[in-house]
Amino acid sequence: MEPSTERQQQQQQQQQQQQEPVSGAAKPPPRQPHKLLDAFSFLELSKDLSAAEEELRRRVRDICETQIAPIAAQLWETAAFDRRLLDACRAIGPAGLQIKGYGQQQQHQQQQHQQQQQQQQQQQQ
């Protein structure tokens, strides 16, 4: 027998032995799902949040874990949208409106622009 063929047979035997369960050996306990880490506690970002912001963060996380995560993979695989997601988002509150400063600069600029246009129109009349 050639050395390379002999080596291949030995490797195959080793693989089979590794795959075969050892008789009398106890099965390992089933694995528990991994616990999601809270990135906010790891990075200590919560210390900079007010009580209201911390409560909002908790509500968003709870809704994501209980209502969105269980169906997210299925929706992704089927490229579908479930309107229940809108209800879940509604439970959080007005989308982004509770965050101070979110989009306010642009809104302020738009209001100023509209006021200037109105003034120009009034002056022309």
PDB file of C-alpha atoms in Angstrom:
ATOM      1  CA  MET A   1       0.000   0.000   0.000  1.00  0.00           C
ATOM      2  CA  GLU A   2       1.245   3.481  -0.796  1.00  0.00           C
ATOM      3  CA  PRO A   3       1.976   5.824   2.121  1.00  0.00           C
ATOM      4  CA  SER A   4      -0.502   8.462   0.913  1.00  0.00           C
ATOM      5  CA  THR A   5      -3.331   5.907   0.671  1.00  0.00           C
ATOM      6  CA  GLU A   6      -2.464   4.528   4.083  1.00  0.00           C
ATOM      7  CA  ARG A   7      -2.474   8.035   5.537  1.00  0.00           C
ATOM      8  CA  GLN A   8      -5.892   8.747   3.992  1.00  0.00           C
ATOM      9  CA  GLN A   9      -7.309   5.566   5.507  1.00  0.00           C
ATOM     10  CA  GLN A  10      -5.966   6.520   8.930  1.00  0.00           C
ATOM     11  CA  GLN A  11      -7.531   9.960   8.644  1.00  0.00           C
ATOM     12  CA  GLN A  12     -10.875   8.437   7.654  1.00  0.00           C
ATOM     13  CA  GLN A  13     -10.749   6.056  10.623  1.00  0.00           C
ATOM     14  CA  GLN A  14      -9.977   8.925  12.987  1.00  0.00           C
ATOM     15  CA  GLN A  15     -12.878  10.933  11.620  1.00  0.00           C
ATOM     16  CA  GLN A  16     -15.249   7.998  12.038  1.00  0.00           C
ATOM     17  CA  GLN A  17     -14.086   7.474  15.611  1.00  0.00           C
ATOM     18  CA  GLN A  18     -14.653  11.135  16.391  1.00  0.00           C
ATOM     19  CA  GLN A  19     -18.169  10.976  14.954  1.00  0.00           C
ATOM     20  CA  GLU A  20     -19.151   7.768  16.742  1.00  0.00           C
ATOM     21  CA  PRO A  21     -20.561   8.345  20.223  1.00  0.00           C
ATOM     22  CA  VAL A  22     -18.609   6.783  23.047  1.00  0.00           C
ATOM     23  CA  SER A  23     -20.699   4.023  24.582  1.00  0.00           C
ATOM     24  CA  GLY A  24     -21.757   4.740  28.143  1.00  0.00           C
ATOM     25  CA  ALA A  25     -20.828   8.406  27.898  1.00  0.00           C
ATOM     26  CA  ALA A  26     -23.385  10.867  29.184  1.00  0.00           C
ATOM     27  CA  LYS A  27     -24.850  13.244  26.674  1.00  0.00           C
ATOM     28  CA  PRO A  28     -23.947  16.857  27.294  1.00  0.00           C
ATOM     29  CA  PRO A  29     -26.805  19.041  28.504  1.00  0.00           C
ATOM     30  CA  PRO A  30     -28.629  20.997  25.810  1.00  0.00           C
ATOM     31  CA  ARG A  31     -27.174  24.406  25.161  1.00  0.00           C
ATOM     32  CA  GLN A  32     -29.004  27.406  26.482  1.00  0.00           C
ATOM     33  CA  PRO A  33     -29.540  30.337  24.118  1.00  0.00           C
ATOM     34  CA  HIS A  34     -27.033  33.122  24.535  1.00  0.00           C
ATOM     35  CA  LYS A  35     -28.127  36.002  26.699  1.00  0.00           C
ATOM     36  CA  LEU A  36     -28.130  39.282  24.847  1.00  0.00           C
ATOM     37  CA  LEU A  37     -25.694  41.717  26.344  1.00  0.00           C
ATOM     38  CA  ASP A  38     -26.863  45.181  27.142  1.00  0.00           C
ATOM     39  CA  ALA A  39     -24.441  47.394  25.252  1.00  0.00           C
ATOM     40  CA  PHE A  40     -25.528  50.369  27.300  1.00  0.00           C
ATOM     41  CA  SER A  41     -24.335  48.778  30.554  1.00  0.00           C
ATOM     42  CA  PHE A  42     -21.098  47.560  28.956  1.00  0.00           C
ATOM     43  CA  LEU A  43     -20.204  50.999  27.610  1.00  0.00           C
ATOM     44  CA  GLU A  44     -21.760  52.792  30.591  1.00  0.00           C
ATOM     45  CA  LEU A  45     -23.761  55.021  28.284  1.00  0.00           C
ATOM     46  CA  SER A  46     -26.714  54.965  30.670  1.00  0.00           C
ATOM     47  CA  LYS A  47     -24.926  57.281  33.077  1.00  0.00           C
ATOM     48  CA  ASP A  48     -25.395  60.133  30.582  1.00  0.00           C
ATOM     49  CA  LEU A  49     -29.129  59.509  30.122  1.00  0.00           C
ATOM     50  CA  SER A  50     -31.835  61.281  32.073  1.00  0.00           C
ATOM     51  CA  ALA A  51     -34.473  59.214  33.864  1.00  0.00           C
ATOM     52  CA  ALA A  52     -36.941  59.843  31.015  1.00  0.00           C
ATOM     53  CA  GLU A  53     -34.378  58.833  28.373  1.00  0.00           C
ATOM     54  CA  GLU A  54     -33.499  55.693  30.341  1.00  0.00           C
ATOM     55  CA  GLU A  55     -37.197  54.783  30.565  1.00  0.00           C
ATOM     56  CA  LEU A  56     -37.574  55.309  26.805  1.00  0.00           C
ATOM     57  CA  ARG A  57     -34.534  53.086  26.179  1.00  0.00           C
ATOM     58  CA  ARG A  58     -36.034  50.376  28.398  1.00  0.00           C
ATOM     59  CA  ARG A  59     -39.404  50.552  26.613  1.00  0.00           C
ATOM     60  CA  VAL A  60     -37.806  50.365  23.162  1.00  0.00           C
ATOM     61  CA  ARG A  61     -35.658  47.406  24.192  1.00  0.00           C
ATOM     62  CA  ASP A  62     -38.609  45.586  25.751  1.00  0.00           C
ATOM     63  CA  ILE A  63     -40.759  46.055  22.645  1.00  0.00           C
ATOM     64  CA  CYS A  64     -37.926  44.935  20.363  1.00  0.00           C
ATOM     65  CA  GLU A  65     -37.258  41.816  22.442  1.00  0.00           C
ATOM     66  CA  THR A  66     -40.871  40.773  22.978  1.00  0.00           C
ATOM     67  CA  GLN A  67     -42.644  41.816  19.776  1.00  0.00           C
ATOM     68  CA  ILE A  68     -40.118  42.354  17.001  1.00  0.00           C
ATOM     69  CA  ALA A  69     -37.304  39.843  17.585  1.00  0.00           C
ATOM     70  CA  PRO A  70     -39.574  36.748  17.548  1.00  0.00           C
ATOM     71  CA  ILE A  71     -40.827  37.504  14.014  1.00  0.00           C
ATOM     72  CA  ALA A  72     -37.887  39.426  12.530  1.00  0.00           C
ATOM     73  CA  ALA A  73     -36.072  36.427  11.010  1.00  0.00           C
ATOM     74  CA  GLN A  74     -39.220  35.086   9.356  1.00  0.00           C
ATOM     75  CA  LEU A  75     -40.065  38.498   7.915  1.00  0.00           C
ATOM     76  CA  TRP A  76     -36.519  38.866   6.616  1.00  0.00           C
ATOM     77  CA  GLU A  77     -36.552  35.442   4.967  1.00  0.00           C
ATOM     78  CA  THR A  78     -39.917  36.010   3.303  1.00  0.00           C
ATOM     79  CA  ALA A  79     -39.212  39.665   2.449  1.00  0.00           C
ATOM     80  CA  ALA A  80     -42.521  40.544   4.055  1.00  0.00           C
ATOM     81  CA  PHE A  81     -43.749  43.367   6.244  1.00  0.00           C
ATOM     82  CA  ASP A  82     -46.025  42.776   9.192  1.00  0.00           C
ATOM     83  CA  ARG A  83     -48.257  45.669  10.187  1.00  0.00           C
ATOM     84  CA  ARG A  84     -47.941  44.562  13.809  1.00  0.00           C
ATOM     85  CA  LEU A  85     -44.524  46.220  13.697  1.00  0.00           C
ATOM     86  CA  LEU A  86     -46.254  49.573  13.305  1.00  0.00           C
ATOM     87  CA  ASP A  87     -48.338  48.881  16.386  1.00  0.00           C
ATOM     88  CA  ALA A  88     -45.176  48.010  18.278  1.00  0.00           C
ATOM     89  CA  CYS A  89     -43.556  51.265  17.172  1.00  0.00           C
ATOM     90  CA  ARG A  90     -46.693  53.218  18.101  1.00  0.00           C
ATOM     91  CA  ALA A  91     -46.390  51.879  21.632  1.00  0.00           C
ATOM     92  CA  ILE A  92     -43.016  53.611  21.916  1.00  0.00           C
ATOM     93  CA  GLY A  93     -44.417  57.035  21.164  1.00  0.00           C
ATOM     94  CA  PRO A  94     -44.275  59.521  18.317  1.00  0.00           C
ATOM     95  CA  ALA A  95     -41.362  58.424  16.163  1.00  0.00           C
ATOM     96  CA  GLY A  96     -38.419  60.555  17.187  1.00  0.00           C
ATOM     97  CA  LEU A  97     -40.514  63.481  18.409  1.00  0.00           C
ATOM     98  CA  GLN A  98     -39.690  62.788  22.041  1.00  0.00           C
ATOM     99  CA  ILE A  99     -35.975  63.276  21.326  1.00  0.00           C
ATOM    100  CA  LYS A 100     -34.995  66.906  21.811  1.00  0.00           C
ATOM    101  CA  GLY A 101     -33.100  68.366  18.914  1.00  0.00           C
ATOM    102  CA  TYR A 102     -33.966  65.593  16.490  1.00  0.00           C
ATOM    103  CA  GLY A 103     -34.554  67.358  13.188  1.00  0.00           C
ATOM    104  CA  GLN A 104     -35.307  70.658  14.871  1.00  0.00           C
ATOM    105  CA  GLN A 105     -32.489  72.560  13.166  1.00  0.00           C
ATOM    106  CA  GLN A 106     -33.796  71.675   9.720  1.00  0.00           C
ATOM    107  CA  GLN A 107     -37.360  72.413  10.796  1.00  0.00           C
ATOM    108  CA  HIS A 108     -36.282  75.818  12.128  1.00  0.00           C
ATOM    109  CA  GLN A 109     -34.509  76.618   8.850  1.00  0.00           C
ATOM    110  CA  GLN A 110     -37.605  75.639   6.855  1.00  0.00           C
ATOM    111  CA  GLN A 111     -39.811  77.849   9.011  1.00  0.00           C
ATOM    112  CA  GLN A 112     -37.453  80.798   8.547  1.00  0.00           C
ATOM    113  CA  HIS A 113     -37.412  80.235   4.788  1.00  0.00           C
ATOM    114  CA  GLN A 114     -41.222  80.128   4.661  1.00  0.00           C
ATOM    115  CA  GLN A 115     -41.464  83.320   6.716  1.00  0.00           C
ATOM    116  CA  GLN A 116     -39.021  85.075   4.391  1.00  0.00           C
ATOM    117  CA  GLN A 117     -41.029  83.978   1.348  1.00  0.00           C
ATOM    118  CA  GLN A 118     -44.252  85.228   2.923  1.00  0.00           C
ATOM    119  CA  GLN A 119     -42.651  88.575   3.739  1.00  0.00           C
ATOM    120  CA  GLN A 120     -41.371  88.915   0.173  1.00  0.00           C
ATOM    121  CA  GLN A 121     -44.821  88.118  -1.215  1.00  0.00           C
ATOM    122  CA  GLN A 122     -46.429  90.700   1.062  1.00  0.00           C
ATOM    123  CA  GLN A 123     -43.899  93.339   0.027  1.00  0.00           C
ATOM    124  CA  GLN A 124     -44.553  92.656  -3.655  1.00  0.00           C
ATOM    125  CA  GLN A 125     -48.292  93.152  -3.211  1.00  0.00           C
TER     126      GLN A 125
END
